[in-house]
Amino acid sequence: MQNHTGPDTPNGEIAARQAMMKVLALAARADIEAAFATLGSLPEFTPMRAPETGLVMLRAQAGGQGAPFNLGEVTVSRAVTECATGHIGYSFLLGRDTRKAQTAAKIDALWQNPSFRNQIEARILAPLRAKQQAADQLAARQTEATKVDFFTLVRGED
Amino acid sequence: MYVAVKGGEKAIKNAHQLLADRRRGKRDVPEISADQIREQLSLAVDRVMSEGSLYDRDLAALAIKQARGDLIEAIFLIRAYRATLPRLGYTQALSTATMQVERRISAIFKDLPGGQVLGPTFDYTHRLIDFKLAAEQEIASGVEAQAQPGAPMPKVASLLGEEGLIETASAADGEGDPTEMADITREPLSFPCGRDLRLQSLARADEGFLLALAYSTQRGYGRTHPFVGEIRVGAVDVEFFVEELGFEVPLGRLQVTECEMVNQFVGTDTLAPQFSTGYGLVFGHCERKAMSVALVERALRAEEFGETVQAPAQDAEFVLSHCDNVQAMGFVEHLKLPHYVDFQSELQLVRQLRKDFAARPAQGAEKASVK
């Protein structure tokens, strides 16, 4: 398990991996699979844990910053897979899509491998990120268009 | 005497077949898909997620289809489903302050940083039936602003908090230890209960019940003088600490509605008067529900603020014991299941009473016999 990203991993590396995981979490399964299919020949993968769907309890805080409470649950799917190169890929994603979780775990394993990272970045993450940013920006502009522009009527009574 | 009754299997089977038939409706009308429900009846989906206490849009949409649009039945299906899944853990606390806002309004300040953003709202519509919707038509997409969005949107409560005008909550108010935090899915309700259990129970409570209670406080049954400090709807990131990895994994984003009510002052000998608050946070876009939660939540803090508990909305035991519609429907609707044997004993009893009544002595004599 020498390739395992554990607590000793440098912070920059963890942040980059979190950013990669977030891109996959927000992407649609079809988009991930289409991008994954362009990778060409890959090492073998062996599932280390059967993909599984479970519940995670969401925490919130009263007033957004006060006493913590349990808001309710959300479905989460997880997968752990071992790449023939020894890298272990994890994925935890909202929803019940275990197939998406399996592909995301494979991508996580490949991303940890320096000889694959650039390819993962260019072929999978960059296009997914661009699509998400475009969607977020569109939504933000549509929201912004509903912002109230107050103006005051001057009645001219002096 | 107990008589085991068997039979009815065939009738039940056929009834369920008929249910499936009627659910499908006239076959010359296209079948509705769960995707269509998720996209086009999204507020019904949000209500089912919120009261089912399980965030999963696809599942809620399917439950609505299965339940023929009976939302409480759909909520029941969601609750039953969640009971089959293992609990993987707890997320980090959601940050509503950094929400990707799609709607944010305040009724207490006209001009506030980030502005009043209406988003997709029924407010200011004329509530006239739009007959054009009866025919399929192309719908234009939302207008896009020319200005670059992204102005920061601080929480309205934090603006009041800067001057100390409103009670400020800190995480230290509640026990941060996950094992100590109340969880209604693990432990049944018990009283008195903390704010954690109250907020969890209200988040999954029946919207209609809370709406009526919230309304009752406005009409004088536990008045709280509320103002909408802020309502915000939008997407928040979900992060989950994974032991094996040693860091927080981003799981994705989900939509929530948050309402902070600003209520009239409280103060003590040592604390200058300041506004008090009621808080509501619910899954999806459930604005009426979030407002109702915040109103009832504030009313339930009566004891904490030394107010007299005299109205139903202020009575935690009354509110929290009756706010869950799955529990309520279970107990109400069980009455329609066979009670043949119970009723036999009632019948026997009433017959006996009538026999006694008929055999009673004449009126004058009866008086004398009273002990």
Coordinates of C-alpha atoms in Angstrom, one line a residue:
Chain A
M1 CA 0.0 0.0 0.0
Q2 CA 3.0 2.3 -0.5
N3 CA 1.0 4.3 -3.1
H4 CA -1.8 4.9 -0.8
T5 CA -2.6 8.6 -0.3
G6 CA -2.6 8.8 3.5
P7 CA -2.4 11.5 6.1
D8 CA 1.4 12.0 5.4
T9 CA 0.7 13.2 1.8
P10 CA 1.6 16.8 1.2
N11 CA -1.3 19.2 1.4
G12 CA -1.0 20.5 -2.1
E13 CA -1.3 16.9 -3.4
I14 CA -4.4 16.4 -1.3
A15 CA -6.0 19.6 -2.4
A16 CA -5.4 18.7 -6.1
R17 CA -6.9 15.3 -5.6
Q18 CA -9.9 16.8 -3.8
A19 CA -10.3 19.2 -6.8
M20 CA -10.2 16.2 -9.2
M21 CA -12.7 14.3 -7.1
K22 CA -15.1 17.3 -7.1
V23 CA -15.0 17.5 -10.9
L24 CA -16.0 13.8 -11.1
A25 CA -18.6 14.2 -8.4
L26 CA -20.3 17.0 -10.3
A27 CA -20.1 15.4 -13.7
A28 CA -22.7 13.2 -15.4
R29 CA -21.9 9.6 -15.7
A30 CA -22.3 9.6 -19.5
D31 CA -19.7 12.5 -19.8
I32 CA -17.3 10.6 -17.5
E33 CA -17.6 7.4 -19.4
A34 CA -17.3 9.1 -22.8
A35 CA -14.1 10.8 -21.7
F36 CA -12.8 7.7 -20.0
A37 CA -13.3 5.7 -23.3
T38 CA -10.8 8.0 -25.1
L39 CA -7.9 6.9 -22.8
G40 CA -6.8 4.0 -24.9
S41 CA -5.2 0.9 -23.4
L42 CA -5.1 0.9 -19.6
P43 CA -3.7 -1.3 -16.8
E44 CA -6.0 -3.9 -15.3
F45 CA -8.3 -2.9 -12.4
T46 CA -9.4 -5.2 -9.5
P47 CA -12.2 -4.1 -7.3
M48 CA -11.0 -4.0 -3.7
R49 CA -14.5 -3.4 -2.3
A50 CA -17.7 -4.2 -4.1
P51 CA -19.3 -0.9 -5.2
E52 CA -22.0 0.0 -2.6
T53 CA -24.7 2.5 -2.0
G54 CA -25.3 3.7 1.5
L55 CA -26.5 6.7 3.4
V56 CA -24.5 9.6 4.8
M57 CA -26.1 11.9 7.4
L58 CA -25.8 15.6 6.4
R59 CA -24.8 17.9 9.2
A60 CA -25.8 21.5 9.3
Q61 CA -25.6 24.3 11.9
A62 CA -28.4 26.4 13.5
G63 CA -28.3 29.8 11.9
G64 CA -25.6 28.5 9.5
Q65 CA -22.9 28.8 12.2
G66 CA -24.4 27.7 15.5
A67 CA -25.2 24.5 17.2
P68 CA -24.7 21.5 14.8
F69 CA -27.7 19.2 14.0
N70 CA -28.5 16.3 11.7
L71 CA -30.4 17.7 8.7
G72 CA -31.2 14.4 7.0
E73 CA -29.6 11.8 4.9
V74 CA -28.3 11.5 1.3
T75 CA -27.6 8.5 -0.8
V76 CA -23.9 8.0 -1.5
S77 CA -22.2 5.4 -3.6
R78 CA -18.6 4.3 -3.1
A79 CA -16.1 2.1 -4.9
V80 CA -12.5 1.2 -4.2
T81 CA -10.4 -0.3 -7.0
E82 CA -6.8 -1.4 -7.3
C83 CA -4.9 -0.7 -10.4
A84 CA -2.3 -3.2 -11.7
T85 CA 0.3 -0.5 -11.1
G86 CA -0.5 -0.7 -7.3
H87 CA -2.4 2.6 -7.1
I88 CA -5.7 2.4 -5.2
G89 CA -8.5 4.5 -6.5
Y90 CA -11.4 5.6 -4.3
S91 CA -14.7 7.3 -5.1
F92 CA -17.5 8.6 -2.9
L93 CA -20.3 10.3 -4.8
L94 CA -23.8 11.5 -4.1
G95 CA -26.5 9.3 -5.5
R96 CA -27.0 5.6 -6.3
D97 CA -24.9 5.3 -9.4
T98 CA -22.4 2.6 -8.5
R99 CA -21.3 2.3 -12.2
K100 CA -20.3 6.0 -12.1
A101 CA -18.5 5.3 -8.7
Q102 CA -16.5 2.5 -10.3
T103 CA -15.3 4.6 -13.2
A104 CA -14.5 7.5 -10.9
A105 CA -12.4 5.1 -8.7
K106 CA -10.5 4.0 -11.7
I107 CA -9.8 7.6 -12.7
D108 CA -8.7 8.3 -9.1
A109 CA -6.2 5.4 -9.3
L110 CA -4.8 6.6 -12.7
W111 CA -4.6 10.2 -11.6
Q112 CA -2.3 9.2 -8.7
N113 CA 0.0 7.6 -11.3
P114 CA 2.4 10.2 -12.7
S115 CA 2.5 8.5 -16.0
F116 CA -1.2 8.9 -16.4
R117 CA -2.0 12.2 -14.6
N118 CA -1.5 14.5 -17.6
Q119 CA -3.7 12.4 -19.8
I120 CA -6.4 12.3 -17.1
E121 CA -6.2 16.0 -16.7
A122 CA -6.3 16.8 -20.5
R123 CA -8.8 14.2 -21.6
I124 CA -11.2 13.9 -18.7
L125 CA -10.9 16.7 -16.1
A126 CA -10.3 19.7 -18.4
P127 CA -13.4 19.1 -20.6
L128 CA -15.6 18.2 -17.6
R129 CA -14.4 21.3 -15.7
A130 CA -15.1 23.5 -18.7
K131 CA -18.6 22.1 -19.1
Q132 CA -19.3 22.6 -15.3
Q133 CA -17.9 26.1 -15.3
A134 CA -20.0 27.1 -18.3
A135 CA -23.2 25.6 -16.7
D136 CA -22.4 27.4 -13.4
Q137 CA -21.8 30.7 -15.1
L138 CA -25.0 30.4 -17.2
A139 CA -27.0 29.7 -14.0
A140 CA -25.3 32.6 -12.2
R141 CA -26.1 35.0 -15.1
Q142 CA -29.7 33.9 -15.2
T143 CA -29.9 34.4 -11.4
E144 CA -28.3 37.8 -11.7
A145 CA -30.9 38.9 -14.2
T146 CA -33.5 38.5 -11.4
K147 CA -31.8 40.9 -9.1
V148 CA -34.0 43.8 -8.1
D149 CA -32.9 47.2 -9.3
F150 CA -34.5 49.6 -6.9
F151 CA -35.1 53.2 -8.0
T152 CA -36.8 56.0 -6.1
L153 CA -39.5 58.2 -7.7
V154 CA -38.7 61.8 -7.2
R155 CA -42.1 63.5 -6.8
G156 CA -40.8 67.1 -7.0
E157 CA -42.9 68.4 -4.1
D158 CA -40.9 71.2 -2.6
Chain B
M1 CA -61.5 -16.3 21.8
Y2 CA -59.0 -15.5 19.0
V3 CA -59.9 -16.7 15.5
A4 CA -57.1 -16.7 13.0
V5 CA -58.6 -15.4 9.7
K6 CA -57.0 -16.4 6.4
G7 CA -58.0 -15.6 2.9
G8 CA -58.2 -12.4 0.9
E9 CA -54.9 -13.2 -0.9
K10 CA -56.6 -13.3 -4.3
A11 CA -58.5 -10.1 -3.6
I12 CA -55.4 -8.3 -2.5
K13 CA -53.4 -9.5 -5.5
N14 CA -56.1 -8.3 -7.8
A15 CA -56.5 -5.0 -6.0
H16 CA -52.8 -4.3 -6.5
Q17 CA -53.1 -5.3 -10.2
L18 CA -56.0 -2.8 -10.4
L19 CA -53.9 -0.2 -8.6
A20 CA -51.2 -0.6 -11.3
D21 CA -53.8 -0.3 -14.0
R22 CA -55.4 2.8 -12.6
R23 CA -52.0 4.3 -11.9
R24 CA -51.2 4.0 -15.6
G25 CA -54.4 5.7 -16.5
K26 CA -55.8 5.8 -20.0
R27 CA -53.4 4.0 -22.3
D28 CA -53.8 6.5 -25.1
V29 CA -52.1 9.1 -22.9
P30 CA -48.3 8.7 -22.9
E31 CA -46.8 7.2 -19.8
I32 CA -45.0 9.7 -17.5
S33 CA -41.4 9.0 -16.8
A34 CA -39.6 9.5 -13.5
D35 CA -37.2 11.8 -15.4
Q36 CA -40.2 14.0 -16.4
I37 CA -41.4 14.1 -12.8
R38 CA -37.9 15.0 -11.5
E39 CA -37.6 17.8 -14.1
Q40 CA -41.1 19.2 -14.4
L41 CA -42.7 18.5 -11.0
S42 CA -39.5 19.4 -9.2
L43 CA -41.2 21.0 -6.2
A44 CA -43.2 17.9 -5.5
V45 CA -39.9 16.0 -5.7
D46 CA -38.3 18.4 -3.2
R47 CA -41.2 18.0 -0.8
V48 CA -40.8 14.2 -0.9
M49 CA -37.0 14.4 -0.4
S50 CA -37.5 16.9 2.4
E51 CA -40.1 15.0 4.4
G52 CA -38.7 11.6 3.4
S53 CA -35.5 13.0 5.0
L54 CA -33.5 11.5 2.2
Y55 CA -31.8 13.6 -0.5
D56 CA -32.2 11.7 -3.8
R57 CA -34.1 13.4 -6.6
D58 CA -34.4 10.3 -8.9
L59 CA -35.7 8.2 -6.0
A60 CA -38.2 10.8 -4.9
A61 CA -39.4 11.1 -8.5
L62 CA -39.9 7.4 -8.8
A63 CA -41.7 7.2 -5.5
I64 CA -44.1 9.9 -6.7
K65 CA -44.8 7.9 -9.8
Q66 CA -45.3 4.7 -7.8
A67 CA -47.6 6.6 -5.3
R68 CA -49.8 8.0 -8.1
G69 CA -48.8 11.5 -6.9
D70 CA -49.8 10.9 -3.3
L71 CA -46.9 12.7 -1.7
I72 CA -47.3 11.3 1.8
E73 CA -47.4 7.8 0.3
A74 CA -44.2 8.6 -1.7
I75 CA -42.6 9.9 1.5
F76 CA -43.4 6.6 3.2
L77 CA -41.8 4.7 0.3
I78 CA -38.6 6.9 0.8
R79 CA -38.5 6.3 4.5
A80 CA -38.9 2.5 4.0
Y81 CA -36.2 2.5 1.3
R82 CA -33.7 4.3 3.5
A83 CA -34.2 1.7 6.2
T84 CA -32.6 -0.8 3.9
L85 CA -29.3 1.1 3.4
P86 CA -26.2 1.1 5.7
R87 CA -25.1 4.4 7.2
L88 CA -21.6 5.2 5.9
G89 CA -21.0 8.2 8.2
Y90 CA -21.6 11.9 8.7
T91 CA -20.7 14.9 6.5
Q92 CA -18.9 18.0 7.5
A93 CA -21.4 20.8 8.4
L94 CA -22.9 22.3 5.2
S95 CA -21.9 26.0 4.6
T96 CA -24.9 28.0 3.7
A97 CA -22.9 31.2 3.8
T98 CA -20.9 30.1 0.7
M99 CA -24.0 28.7 -1.1
Q100 CA -24.2 29.1 -4.9
V101 CA -27.3 31.3 -4.6
E102 CA -30.2 31.0 -7.0
R103 CA -32.6 33.0 -4.9
R104 CA -32.0 35.3 -2.0
I105 CA -34.3 37.8 -0.5
S106 CA -34.6 39.8 2.7
A107 CA -37.7 41.6 4.0
I108 CA -35.9 43.7 6.5
F109 CA -33.3 45.6 4.3
K110 CA -34.0 47.0 0.9
D111 CA -30.4 47.5 0.0
L112 CA -28.1 44.9 1.2
P113 CA -24.7 43.5 -0.1
G114 CA -25.4 41.1 -2.9
G115 CA -28.9 42.5 -3.4
Q116 CA -32.4 41.1 -3.6
V117 CA -32.3 38.2 -6.0
L118 CA -35.7 36.8 -6.9
G119 CA -34.6 33.6 -8.8
P120 CA -37.4 31.3 -10.0
T121 CA -40.3 32.4 -7.8
F122 CA -44.1 32.3 -7.8
D123 CA -44.0 35.6 -5.9
Y124 CA -45.6 38.5 -7.9
T125 CA -47.3 36.1 -10.3
H126 CA -51.0 36.8 -10.6
R127 CA -52.1 33.3 -9.7
L128 CA -54.2 33.1 -12.9
I129 CA -54.4 29.7 -14.6
D130 CA -52.2 29.9 -17.7
F131 CA -54.2 28.1 -20.4
K132 CA -51.3 28.3 -22.8
L133 CA -49.6 25.6 -20.7
A134 CA -52.3 23.1 -21.7
A135 CA -50.6 22.9 -25.1
E136 CA -47.0 21.9 -25.6
Q137 CA -44.8 24.9 -26.5
E138 CA -41.3 26.0 -26.7
I139 CA -40.2 27.8 -23.4
A140 CA -37.5 30.4 -23.7
S141 CA -34.6 29.9 -21.4
G142 CA -33.9 32.4 -18.5
V143 CA -32.7 35.8 -19.4
E144 CA -29.0 36.3 -18.9
A145 CA -27.6 39.3 -17.1
Q146 CA -25.0 41.4 -19.0
A147 CA -23.2 42.3 -15.8
Q148 CA -20.7 39.9 -14.4
P149 CA -22.4 38.1 -11.4
G150 CA -20.6 37.1 -8.3
A151 CA -21.0 39.9 -5.8
P152 CA -20.5 38.4 -2.3
M153 CA -23.7 37.8 -0.5
P154 CA -23.1 37.9 3.3
K155 CA -25.8 36.4 5.5
V156 CA -28.2 39.1 6.6
A157 CA -28.0 38.0 10.2
S158 CA -24.3 38.7 10.1
L159 CA -25.0 42.3 9.1
L160 CA -27.1 42.8 12.3
G161 CA -24.6 40.7 14.3
E162 CA -21.9 43.3 13.6
E163 CA -23.7 45.7 15.9
G164 CA -24.7 43.1 18.4
L165 CA -28.4 43.6 17.5
I166 CA -29.1 40.0 17.0
E167 CA -28.3 36.9 19.0
T168 CA -25.3 35.2 17.5
A169 CA -24.9 31.5 17.5
S170 CA -21.6 29.8 17.7
A171 CA -20.7 26.2 17.1
A172 CA -19.9 26.0 20.8
D173 CA -23.6 26.3 21.5
G174 CA -24.0 22.6 20.7
E175 CA -22.0 19.6 21.4
G176 CA -19.7 19.0 18.4
D177 CA -19.3 15.4 19.2
P178 CA -21.2 13.4 16.6
T179 CA -22.0 10.6 19.0
E180 CA -23.7 13.1 21.4
M181 CA -25.7 14.9 18.7
A182 CA -29.3 13.9 18.7
D183 CA -30.4 11.7 15.7
I184 CA -34.0 10.9 15.4
T185 CA -33.3 8.1 13.0
R186 CA -31.4 6.3 15.8
E187 CA -33.1 7.3 19.0
P188 CA -36.8 8.0 19.5
L189 CA -38.0 11.4 20.6
S190 CA -37.6 12.2 24.3
F191 CA -38.3 15.4 26.2
P192 CA -37.1 17.9 27.0
C193 CA -35.1 18.0 23.8
G194 CA -32.3 20.2 22.5
R195 CA -32.3 22.5 19.5
D196 CA -30.4 19.8 17.4
L197 CA -33.3 17.3 17.8
R198 CA -35.8 20.0 17.2
L199 CA -34.2 21.2 14.0
Q200 CA -33.9 17.7 12.6
S201 CA -37.5 16.8 13.5
L202 CA -38.8 20.0 11.9
A203 CA -36.7 19.6 8.8
R204 CA -38.6 16.3 8.0
A205 CA -41.9 17.4 9.4
D206 CA -45.1 17.7 7.5
E207 CA -45.3 21.0 5.6
G208 CA -49.1 21.4 6.1
F209 CA -48.8 20.8 9.9
L210 CA -46.0 23.3 10.2
L211 CA -47.7 25.8 8.0
A212 CA -50.8 25.7 10.2
L213 CA -48.8 26.0 13.4
A214 CA -46.8 28.9 11.9
Y215 CA -50.0 30.6 10.9
S216 CA -51.4 30.1 14.4
T217 CA -48.4 32.0 15.9
Q218 CA -49.1 34.9 13.6
R219 CA -52.8 34.9 14.7
G220 CA -51.8 35.2 18.3
Y221 CA -51.3 31.7 19.6
G222 CA -47.7 32.2 20.7
R223 CA -46.9 35.5 18.9
T224 CA -43.2 36.0 18.0
H225 CA -43.3 39.3 15.9
P226 CA -41.4 37.7 13.0
F227 CA -39.7 39.3 10.0
V228 CA -38.0 37.4 7.2
G229 CA -34.4 38.3 7.8
E230 CA -33.3 36.2 4.9
I231 CA -34.4 33.4 2.6
R232 CA -31.8 31.8 0.4
V233 CA -32.0 28.9 -2.0
G234 CA -29.1 27.4 -3.7
A235 CA -26.4 24.7 -4.0
V236 CA -24.1 23.8 -1.2
D237 CA -21.0 21.5 -1.4
V238 CA -21.0 18.3 0.6
E239 CA -17.8 17.0 2.1
F240 CA -17.2 13.7 3.8
F241 CA -14.2 12.8 5.9
V242 CA -12.9 9.4 4.8
E243 CA -10.9 7.7 7.4
E244 CA -8.9 5.5 5.0
L245 CA -7.8 8.6 3.0
G246 CA -7.3 11.0 5.8
F247 CA -9.0 13.9 4.1
E248 CA -12.4 15.3 3.2
V249 CA -13.8 13.9 0.0
P250 CA -16.1 16.2 -2.0
L251 CA -19.3 14.2 -2.6
G252 CA -21.0 16.7 -4.8
R253 CA -23.6 19.5 -4.4
L254 CA -27.1 19.6 -3.2
Q255 CA -29.8 22.2 -3.1
V256 CA -31.2 23.5 0.2
T257 CA -33.6 26.3 1.3
E258 CA -32.7 28.3 4.4
C259 CA -34.8 30.8 6.2
E260 CA -33.8 33.0 9.1
M261 CA -36.6 34.8 10.9
V262 CA -35.8 37.8 12.9
N263 CA -38.1 38.1 15.9
Q264 CA -38.7 40.6 18.7
F265 CA -36.2 41.3 21.4
V266 CA -35.0 39.4 24.3
G267 CA -32.7 40.6 26.9
T268 CA -31.7 39.8 30.5
D269 CA -30.1 41.6 33.4
T270 CA -26.7 40.9 31.9
L271 CA -27.6 41.0 28.2
A272 CA -28.8 44.1 26.3
P273 CA -32.0 43.6 24.3
Q274 CA -31.4 42.0 20.9
F275 CA -33.4 40.3 18.2
S276 CA -34.0 36.6 18.6
T277 CA -34.1 34.2 15.7
G278 CA -35.9 31.2 14.4
Y279 CA -34.1 29.0 11.9
G280 CA -35.3 26.7 9.1
L281 CA -33.2 24.6 6.8
V282 CA -34.7 22.0 4.4
F283 CA -33.8 20.0 1.3
G284 CA -34.5 21.3 -2.1
H285 CA -36.5 24.3 -2.9
C286 CA -39.2 24.3 -0.2
E287 CA -39.6 27.9 0.7
R288 CA -43.0 27.7 2.5
K289 CA -41.7 24.8 4.5
A290 CA -38.4 26.6 5.5
M291 CA -40.4 29.7 6.6
S292 CA -42.8 27.5 8.6
V293 CA -39.9 25.7 10.3
A294 CA -38.3 29.0 11.2
L295 CA -41.5 30.4 12.7
V296 CA -42.3 27.2 14.7
E297 CA -38.7 26.8 15.7
R298 CA -38.8 30.3 17.3
A299 CA -42.1 29.6 19.0
L300 CA -40.6 26.5 20.5
R301 CA -37.8 28.5 22.0
A302 CA -40.4 30.2 24.3
E303 CA -39.1 28.5 27.4
E304 CA -35.5 29.4 26.6
F305 CA -36.5 33.1 26.5
G306 CA -38.7 32.9 29.6
E307 CA -41.9 33.3 27.7
T308 CA -45.1 31.7 28.9
V309 CA -45.8 28.4 27.1
Q310 CA -49.5 28.6 26.4
A311 CA -50.1 28.0 22.7
P312 CA -49.8 24.7 20.8
A313 CA -46.9 26.0 18.6
Q314 CA -44.8 26.6 21.8
D315 CA -45.3 23.1 23.2
A316 CA -42.4 21.0 22.0
E317 CA -43.9 17.7 23.1
F318 CA -47.1 18.5 21.2
V319 CA -45.4 19.8 18.0
L320 CA -42.6 17.3 17.7
S321 CA -44.7 14.2 18.6
H322 CA -47.2 15.0 15.9
C323 CA -45.2 16.6 13.1
D324 CA -44.1 13.5 11.3
N325 CA -46.6 12.6 8.6
V326 CA -45.4 9.0 8.2
Q327 CA -46.0 8.3 11.9
A328 CA -49.3 10.2 11.7
M329 CA -50.6 8.5 8.6
G330 CA -49.5 5.1 10.1
F331 CA -51.6 5.5 13.2
V332 CA -54.6 7.2 11.5
E333 CA -54.7 4.8 8.6
H334 CA -54.2 1.6 10.6
L335 CA -57.8 2.2 11.7
K336 CA -59.0 0.9 8.3
L337 CA -57.3 -2.5 8.8
P338 CA -59.3 -5.3 10.2
H339 CA -60.3 -4.8 13.8
Y340 CA -63.0 -7.5 13.7
V341 CA -62.0 -9.1 17.0
D342 CA -61.6 -5.8 18.9
F343 CA -64.9 -4.8 17.6
Q344 CA -66.6 -8.1 18.8
S345 CA -65.7 -7.3 22.3
E346 CA -67.1 -3.8 22.0
L347 CA -70.3 -5.3 20.5
Q348 CA -70.6 -7.7 23.4
L349 CA -70.1 -4.9 25.9
V350 CA -72.7 -2.6 24.3
R351 CA -75.2 -5.4 24.2
Q352 CA -74.6 -6.2 27.9
L353 CA -75.0 -2.5 28.8
R354 CA -78.2 -2.3 26.8
K355 CA -79.5 -5.5 28.6
D356 CA -78.7 -3.9 32.0
F357 CA -80.4 -0.7 30.9
A358 CA -83.5 -2.6 29.9
A359 CA -83.5 -4.5 33.1
R360 CA -83.0 -1.4 35.3
P361 CA -85.6 -0.9 38.1
A362 CA -88.2 1.8 37.8
Q363 CA -86.9 5.4 38.1
G364 CA -87.8 6.0 41.7
A365 CA -86.3 2.7 42.8
E366 CA -83.1 3.4 40.8
K367 CA -82.4 6.6 42.8
A368 CA -82.6 4.7 46.0
S369 CA -80.1 2.1 44.7
V370 CA -77.4 4.6 43.9
K371 CA -74.5 4.0 46.1

